[in-house]
Tab-separated table of C-alpha atoms and ligand atoms in Angstrom:
chain	number	residue	atom	x	y	z
A	1167	UNK	CA	31.693	17.978	-6.173
A	1168	UNK	CA	30.707	21.267	-4.675
A	1169	UNK	CA	26.807	20.903	-3.953
A	1170	UNK	CA	24.398	18.211	-4.373
A	1171	UNK	CA	21.065	19.779	-5.504
A	1172	UNK	CA	19.506	17.605	-8.065
A	1173	UNK	CA	20.174	14.028	-9.494
A	1174	UNK	CA	20.103	15.644	-12.883
A	1175	UNK	CA	23.468	17.512	-12.119
A	1176	UNK	CA	25.137	14.114	-11.321
A	1177	UNK	CA	24.245	12.291	-14.572
A	1178	UNK	CA	24.947	8.496	-14.947
A	1179	UNK	CA	28.722	8.984	-14.259
A	1180	UNK	CA	28.384	11.110	-11.172
A	1181	UNK	CA	25.887	8.527	-9.741
A	1182	UNK	CA	28.235	5.575	-10.510
A	1183	UNK	CA	30.939	7.455	-8.704
A	1184	UNK	CA	28.801	7.989	-5.356
A	1185	UNK	CA	27.957	4.358	-5.536
A	1186	UNK	CA	31.601	3.284	-5.970
A	1187	UNK	CA	32.600	5.667	-2.944
A	1188	UNK	CA	29.586	4.168	-0.965
A	1189	UNK	CA	30.993	0.703	-1.153
A	1190	UNK	CA	34.021	1.865	0.958
A	1191	UNK	CA	31.630	3.518	3.700
A	1192	UNK	CA	29.611	0.304	3.803
A	1193	UNK	CA	32.937	-1.426	4.630
A	1194	UNK	CA	33.537	1.359	7.333
A	1195	UNK	CA	29.900	1.025	8.807
A	1196	UNK	CA	30.543	-2.534	9.267
A	1197	UNK	CA	33.698	-2.281	11.441
A	1198	UNK	CA	33.779	-2.666	15.278
A	1199	UNK	CA	34.198	1.169	15.508
A	1200	UNK	CA	32.486	2.598	12.504
A	1201	UNK	CA	34.319	5.916	12.577
A	1202	UNK	CA	37.062	7.443	10.325
A	1203	UNK	CA	38.824	10.955	10.890
A	1204	UNK	CA	38.276	11.983	7.297
A	1205	UNK	CA	36.267	15.105	7.910
A	1206	UNK	CA	37.855	16.319	11.331
A	1207	UNK	CA	37.581	20.043	11.656
A	1208	UNK	CA	34.719	20.207	9.308
A	1209	UNK	CA	31.349	21.444	10.405
A	1210	UNK	CA	27.941	20.232	9.097
A	1211	UNK	CA	24.683	21.828	9.893
A	1212	UNK	CA	21.398	20.126	9.506
A	1213	UNK	CA	18.692	22.649	8.609
A	1214	UNK	CA	15.087	21.091	8.556
A	1215	UNK	CA	12.056	23.113	8.044
A	1216	UNK	CA	10.179	20.013	7.521
A	1217	UNK	CA	9.587	16.902	9.782
A	1218	UNK	CA	12.002	14.064	9.328
A	1219	UNK	CA	13.215	10.933	11.089
A	1220	UNK	CA	15.346	8.908	8.718
A	1221	UNK	CA	16.872	11.576	6.734
A	1222	UNK	CA	18.092	13.843	9.342
A	1223	UNK	CA	19.241	11.055	11.606
A	1224	UNK	CA	21.183	9.431	8.667
A	1225	UNK	CA	22.963	12.676	7.631
A	1226	UNK	CA	23.850	13.404	11.293
A	1227	UNK	CA	25.280	9.853	11.781
A	1228	UNK	CA	26.993	9.872	8.575
A	1229	UNK	CA	28.686	13.097	9.282
A	1230	UNK	CA	29.733	11.825	12.966
A	1231	UNK	CA	31.213	8.806	11.521
A	1232	UNK	CA	33.325	10.946	9.389
A	1233	UNK	CA	34.410	12.797	12.574
A	1234	UNK	CA	32.736	16.036	11.396
A	1235	UNK	CA	31.141	18.375	13.916
A	1236	UNK	CA	27.363	18.485	13.535
A	1237	UNK	CA	25.232	21.506	14.408
A	1238	UNK	CA	21.579	20.806	14.442
A	1239	UNK	CA	18.793	23.293	13.692
A	1240	UNK	CA	15.157	22.804	14.476
A	1241	UNK	CA	12.624	25.138	13.229
A	1242	UNK	CA	10.157	24.562	16.047
A	1243	UNK	CA	12.689	25.890	18.745
A	1244	UNK	CA	14.576	28.534	16.850
A	1245	UNK	CA	14.043	32.098	16.045
A	1246	UNK	CA	12.107	31.142	12.731
A	1247	UNK	CA	9.352	31.316	15.116
A	1248	UNK	CA	10.100	34.779	15.902
A	1249	UNK	CA	9.735	35.642	12.345
A	1250	UNK	CA	13.472	35.245	11.203
A	1251	UNK	CA	13.697	35.073	7.295
A	1252	UNK	CA	15.313	32.120	5.653
A	1253	UNK	CA	18.041	34.473	4.491
A	1254	UNK	CA	18.835	36.092	7.894
A	1255	UNK	CA	18.750	32.505	9.326
A	1256	UNK	CA	21.401	31.082	7.023
A	1257	UNK	CA	23.537	34.028	7.181
A	1258	UNK	CA	23.575	33.737	11.101
A	1259	UNK	CA	24.408	30.016	10.666
A	1260	UNK	CA	27.152	30.669	8.261
A	1261	UNK	CA	28.658	33.509	10.549
A	1262	UNK	CA	29.582	30.545	12.991
A	1263	UNK	CA	31.627	29.090	10.482
A	1264	UNK	CA	30.308	25.992	8.714
A	1265	UNK	CA	31.400	23.895	5.681
A	1266	UNK	CA	27.926	22.388	4.580
A	1267	UNK	CA	24.310	22.691	5.031
A	1268	UNK	CA	22.032	19.941	4.722
A	1269	UNK	CA	18.523	21.479	4.106
A	1270	UNK	CA	15.067	20.234	3.824
A	1271	UNK	CA	12.390	22.780	3.091
A	1272	UNK	CA	8.721	22.691	2.126
A	1273	UNK	CA	9.257	24.938	-0.892
A	1274	UNK	CA	10.896	23.652	-4.077
A	1275	UNK	CA	14.019	25.484	-5.145
A	1276	UNK	CA	15.145	26.425	-1.606
A	1277	UNK	CA	18.530	24.575	-1.904
A	1278	UNK	CA	19.480	26.555	-5.068
A	1279	UNK	CA	18.697	29.847	-3.287
A	1280	UNK	CA	20.913	28.770	-0.445
A	1281	UNK	CA	23.655	27.988	-2.738
A	1282	UNK	CA	23.521	31.412	-4.016
A	1283	UNK	CA	23.454	33.128	-0.689
A	1284	UNK	CA	26.384	31.275	1.186
A	1285	UNK	CA	29.802	30.107	0.628
A	1286	UNK	CA	29.213	26.842	2.303
A	1287	UNK	CA	28.326	23.601	0.182
A	1288	UNK	CA	24.700	22.931	0.122
A	1289	UNK	CA	22.888	19.367	0.174
A	1290	UNK	CA	19.391	18.965	-0.743
A	1291	UNK	CA	17.612	16.725	1.726
A	1292	UNK	CA	14.228	17.022	-0.079
A	1293	UNK	CA	12.492	20.469	-1.536
A	1294	UNK	CA	8.888	20.526	-1.546
A	1295	UNK	CA	7.473	18.071	-4.266
A	1296	UNK	CA	10.740	18.557	-6.184
A	1297	UNK	CA	13.685	16.340	-5.559
A	1298	UNK	CA	15.419	14.224	-2.889
A	1299	UNK	CA	18.690	13.392	-4.330
A	1300	UNK	CA	20.270	11.246	-1.494
A	1301	UNK	CA	17.024	9.095	-1.241
A	1302	UNK	CA	17.405	8.333	-5.015
A	1303	UNK	CA	21.319	7.380	-4.442
A	1304	UNK	CA	20.575	5.124	-1.627
A	1305	UNK	CA	17.671	3.409	-3.500
A	1306	UNK	CA	19.975	2.894	-6.549
A	1307	UNK	CA	22.637	1.486	-4.191
A	1308	UNK	CA	20.222	-0.915	-2.429
A	1309	UNK	CA	18.998	-2.325	-5.837
A	1310	UNK	CA	22.614	-2.518	-7.248
A	1311	UNK	CA	23.519	-4.385	-4.083
A	1312	UNK	CA	20.943	-7.060	-4.779
A	1313	UNK	CA	20.871	-7.105	-8.706
A	1314	UNK	CA	24.420	-6.187	-9.462
A	1315	UNK	CA	23.110	-3.395	-11.828
A	1316	UNK	CA	20.044	-1.397	-12.798
A	1317	UNK	CA	20.666	-1.730	-16.528
A	1318	UNK	CA	17.598	-3.278	-18.046
A	1319	UNK	CA	15.698	-3.631	-14.708
A	1320	UNK	CA	12.039	-2.982	-15.040
A	1321	UNK	CA	10.949	-0.881	-11.962
A	1322	UNK	CA	7.294	0.156	-11.026
A	1323	UNK	CA	6.941	3.498	-8.760
A	1324	UNK	CA	3.476	3.269	-7.184
A	1325	UNK	CA	1.208	5.602	-5.501
A	1326	UNK	CA	1.340	9.563	-4.629
A	1327	UNK	CA	3.625	10.396	-7.620
A	1328	UNK	CA	2.087	13.811	-7.909
A	1329	UNK	CA	3.399	15.095	-4.438
A	1330	UNK	CA	6.452	12.897	-4.295
A	1331	UNK	CA	10.168	14.262	-4.431
A	1332	UNK	CA	11.225	10.768	-4.169
A	1333	UNK	CA	9.665	9.597	-7.418
A	1334	UNK	CA	11.105	12.725	-9.242
A	1335	UNK	CA	14.650	11.977	-8.031
A	1336	UNK	CA	14.298	8.107	-8.514
A	1337	UNK	CA	12.973	8.523	-12.062
A	1338	UNK	CA	15.979	10.471	-12.891
A	1339	UNK	CA	18.289	8.221	-11.314
A	1340	UNK	CA	16.740	4.790	-12.257
A	1341	UNK	CA	16.661	5.822	-15.875
A	1342	UNK	CA	19.955	7.259	-15.941
A	1343	UNK	CA	21.344	3.796	-14.904
A	1344	UNK	CA	19.427	2.144	-17.651
A	1345	UNK	CA	16.184	0.840	-15.822
A	1346	UNK	CA	12.682	1.133	-17.449
A	1347	UNK	CA	10.306	2.871	-15.146
A	1348	UNK	CA	6.715	2.470	-14.960
A	1349	UNK	CA	4.568	4.883	-13.008
A	1350	UNK	CA	1.417	3.158	-11.358
A	1351	UNK	CA	-1.101	5.583	-9.871
A	1352	UNK	CA	-4.643	6.757	-10.088
A	1353	UNK	CA	-4.801	9.597	-12.565
A	1354	UNK	CA	-5.606	12.082	-9.682
A	1355	UNK	CA	-2.299	11.258	-8.181
A	1356	UNK	CA	-0.062	11.844	-11.249
A	1357	UNK	CA	1.420	15.116	-12.077
A	1358	UNK	CA	-0.842	17.226	-14.567
A	1359	UNK	CA	1.844	16.696	-17.307
A	1360	UNK	CA	4.446	14.140	-17.624
A	1361	UNK	CA	5.948	15.541	-20.674
A	1362	UNK	CA	9.678	14.855	-20.575
A	1363	UNK	CA	9.451	12.215	-18.055
A	1364	UNK	CA	11.130	8.945	-19.653
A	1365	UNK	CA	8.426	6.634	-18.309
A	1366	UNK	CA	5.458	4.589	-18.938
A	1367	UNK	CA	2.228	5.033	-17.133
A	1368	UNK	CA	-0.207	2.316	-16.064
A	1369	UNK	CA	-3.439	2.273	-14.076
A	1370	UNK	CA	-3.353	-1.469	-13.894
A	1371	UNK	CA	-1.344	-2.540	-10.861
A	1372	UNK	CA	-2.274	-6.325	-11.181
A	1373	UNK	CA	-1.088	-6.260	-14.751
A	1374	UNK	CA	2.322	-4.598	-14.045
A	1375	UNK	CA	3.344	-6.646	-11.091
A	1376	UNK	CA	4.287	-10.033	-12.685
A	1377	UNK	CA	6.514	-8.072	-15.076
A	1378	UNK	CA	8.695	-6.009	-12.767
A	1379	UNK	CA	12.126	-6.566	-11.007
A	1380	UNK	CA	11.255	-3.838	-8.383
A	1381	UNK	CA	8.167	-2.473	-7.011
A	1382	UNK	CA	8.607	0.832	-5.356
A	1383	UNK	CA	5.805	2.066	-3.024
A	1384	UNK	CA	5.391	5.628	-2.101
A	1385	UNK	CA	3.718	6.974	0.997
A	1386	UNK	CA	0.296	8.436	0.668
A	1387	UNK	CA	1.311	12.067	1.393
A	1388	UNK	CA	-2.012	13.422	2.988
A	1389	UNK	CA	-0.345	16.475	4.452
A	1390	UNK	CA	0.390	17.772	0.786
A	1391	UNK	CA	-3.059	17.065	-0.595
A	1392	UNK	CA	-5.260	20.289	-0.301
A	1393	UNK	CA	-8.148	18.651	-2.307
A	1394	UNK	CA	-9.832	15.306	-2.190
A	1395	UNK	CA	-7.937	13.328	-4.633
A	1396	UNK	CA	-9.195	9.861	-3.533
A	1397	UNK	CA	-12.616	8.681	-2.768
A	1398	UNK	CA	-11.113	6.927	0.205
A	1399	UNK	CA	-7.939	5.482	1.509
A	1400	UNK	CA	-9.692	1.777	1.544
A	1401	UNK	CA	-10.499	2.299	-2.260
A	1402	UNK	CA	-6.952	3.381	-2.755
A	1403	UNK	CA	-5.722	0.415	-1.098
A	1404	UNK	CA	-7.992	-1.738	-3.049
A	1405	UNK	CA	-6.609	-0.654	-6.282
A	1406	UNK	CA	-3.103	0.364	-5.671
A	1407	UNK	CA	-1.902	-1.048	-2.248
A	1408	UNK	CA	0.430	-3.929	-2.093
A	1409	UNK	CA	-1.674	-6.282	-0.285
A	1410	UNK	CA	-0.647	-10.063	0.610
A	1411	UNK	CA	-2.709	-11.261	-2.359
A	1412	UNK	CA	-1.141	-8.912	-4.870
A	1413	UNK	CA	2.406	-9.407	-3.415
A	1414	UNK	CA	1.723	-13.050	-4.914
A	1415	UNK	CA	1.770	-11.795	-8.535
A	1416	UNK	CA	5.340	-10.630	-8.183
A	1417	UNK	CA	8.346	-12.803	-9.441
A	1418	UNK	CA	9.935	-14.758	-6.836
A	1419	UNK	CA	13.016	-12.589	-6.728
A	1420	UNK	CA	11.246	-9.329	-7.096
A	1421	UNK	CA	12.246	-6.623	-4.658
A	1422	UNK	CA	9.809	-4.627	-2.617
A	1423	UNK	CA	11.103	-0.981	-1.627
A	1424	UNK	CA	9.519	2.008	0.264
A	1425	UNK	CA	11.345	5.229	1.216
A	1426	UNK	CA	9.538	5.354	4.749
A	1427	UNK	CA	7.725	6.500	6.674
A	1428	UNK	CA	5.341	3.698	5.619
A	1429	UNK	CA	1.541	3.952	6.230
A	1430	UNK	CA	1.047	0.016	6.870
A	1431	UNK	CA	-2.295	-1.095	5.745
A	1432	UNK	CA	-2.415	1.807	3.125
A	1433	UNK	CA	0.040	1.580	0.384
A	1434	UNK	CA	1.668	-1.513	1.811
A	1435	UNK	CA	0.236	-4.441	3.877
A	1436	UNK	CA	2.066	-4.811	7.439
A	1437	UNK	CA	2.968	-8.445	6.523
A	1438	UNK	CA	4.306	-7.503	3.068
A	1439	UNK	CA	6.734	-4.764	4.730
A	1440	UNK	CA	8.125	-7.624	6.695
A	1441	UNK	CA	8.827	-10.107	3.947
A	1442	UNK	CA	12.415	-11.045	3.280
A	1443	UNK	CA	11.980	-9.505	-0.387
A	1444	UNK	CA	11.332	-6.216	1.342
A	1445	UNK	CA	14.379	-3.923	1.520
A	1446	UNK	CA	12.934	-1.219	3.475
A	1447	UNK	CA	15.313	-1.263	6.504
A	1448	UNK	CA	18.202	-2.233	4.108
A	1449	UNK	CA	17.402	1.225	2.371
A	1450	UNK	CA	17.846	2.940	5.725
A	1451	UNK	CA	21.015	1.240	6.517
A	1452	UNK	CA	22.645	2.088	3.082
A	1453	UNK	CA	21.411	5.528	3.623
A	1454	UNK	CA	24.165	6.311	6.125
A	1455	UNK	CA	26.915	5.063	3.791
A	1456	UNK	CA	25.585	6.867	0.761
A	1457	UNK	CA	25.476	9.901	2.769
A	1458	UNK	CA	29.009	9.522	4.195
A	1459	UNK	CA	29.923	9.250	0.438
A	1460	UNK	CA	28.328	12.396	-0.547
A	1461	UNK	CA	29.758	14.270	2.543
A	1462	UNK	CA	33.125	12.916	1.470
A	1463	UNK	CA	32.977	13.916	-1.969
A	1464	UNK	CA	31.915	17.361	-1.183
A	1465	UNK	CA	34.136	18.171	1.791
A	1466	UNK	CA	36.876	15.639	1.586
A	1467	UNK	CA	38.987	17.607	-0.904
A	1468	UNK	CA	40.320	14.661	-2.484
A	1469	UNK	CA	41.936	13.143	0.564
A	1470	UNK	CA	41.937	9.592	1.979
A	1471	UNK	CA	38.555	7.872	2.702
A	1472	UNK	CA	39.779	6.819	6.112
B	243	LIG	C1	10.355	11.040	2.290
B	243	LIG	C2	10.380	12.378	2.260
B	243	LIG	O1	10.220	13.021	3.368
B	243	LIG	O2	10.650	12.859	1.093
B	243	LIG	N1	10.781	10.127	3.145
B	243	LIG	C3	12.278	10.113	3.306
B	243	LIG	O3	13.006	11.039	3.248
B	243	LIG	N2	12.532	8.827	3.431
B	243	LIG	C4	8.971	10.428	1.616
B	243	LIG	C5	7.902	10.796	2.313
B	243	LIG	O4	7.611	11.581	3.187
B	243	LIG	O5	6.756	10.144	2.011
C-alpha cells in the first residue's frame, strides 16, 4: 500500500487485510510493553490543519508503538500563520526527510494534492466533508470484534450526514463488507443528492431503532453549518437524539457507536453513552491498533510485524 486516501481505493479485500493485520497489533497493544521495533528509522509527520484530539493522538501513539519518529506540526504555531502556502509547507517538511504524512485539512481533496506533490506516503486523517478512512476502518474493526462479521448486519447512521466525512467513509466500508445501511436524518442534514449511495433513507428514527444491529450517531457539526438547518438543537434531539427512552427500542444486543467528540445531551443522552452496549471508548482503543496496521502496511515494506 502506498497511500491511504479513500476507503474506495481499498475495496472489500483491502479492508479485510487491514482488519487482519490489526488483530496482530491489538495483541501488541495488550503487552506489558506495547512497543515493537518494526518502523525504526522511519519518520511520520502529523500535519493537522483542523482540530483533533483522538485522531492525532491515535496516529502519534500508533507511530511511536512501532518505534517510528514522530514530527508534530501545529498550524496555530507554524509559519502558516505568516501566510506560507500548503505547497511550500509540505515541501519544507519533506526536505527534512520524512516517510509518511498524516494530514487533516478542512478542504476536500487535499490529501490527493499532497500525494501529487511529495514522494512520501500520504494518509488521509479527514479532508473536509469528504472522507475519513481510518475512522471507518476502526469502526469496521470494532463491529467485527463484537459480531464476528459485518455481512448482513443492519446499521443506521444517524444525524448530520451532510457535513460528515465519517458517514461517507463508513457507508463505503460498511456496505463493502456486506452490511445494509440506513441513513436517518432530517432532510436538511442529508446531502442534496444521494445518487450512487448504496443506502436507504429514513426520517423515522423510532421506526428504525428496533430493526438495527448497530446505531451509529454522528456529532452535530455546528462549525460546518453556515445556515440555519435546524429549528433548534432541542427539536433535533426530540426527533433524532438517542435519548434514554429511545434506547429502550433497541434490541438487547444492539451496539451504540459514535466517532467522538460527543455532544452529550444533543445526539446522544449522557447515560446512553455510558451503557455497556456503547462502544465509544472501544472505538478509540481500536483506533490505535488500526492505525498501527495502516502505518505497517504503508511503511513496513513487507517485513515482520514485530
Ligand atoms: C470526527 C472528525 O473529525 O471527522 N471525529 C473523529 O475523527 N473521531 C467527527 C467529528 O468531528 O464529528
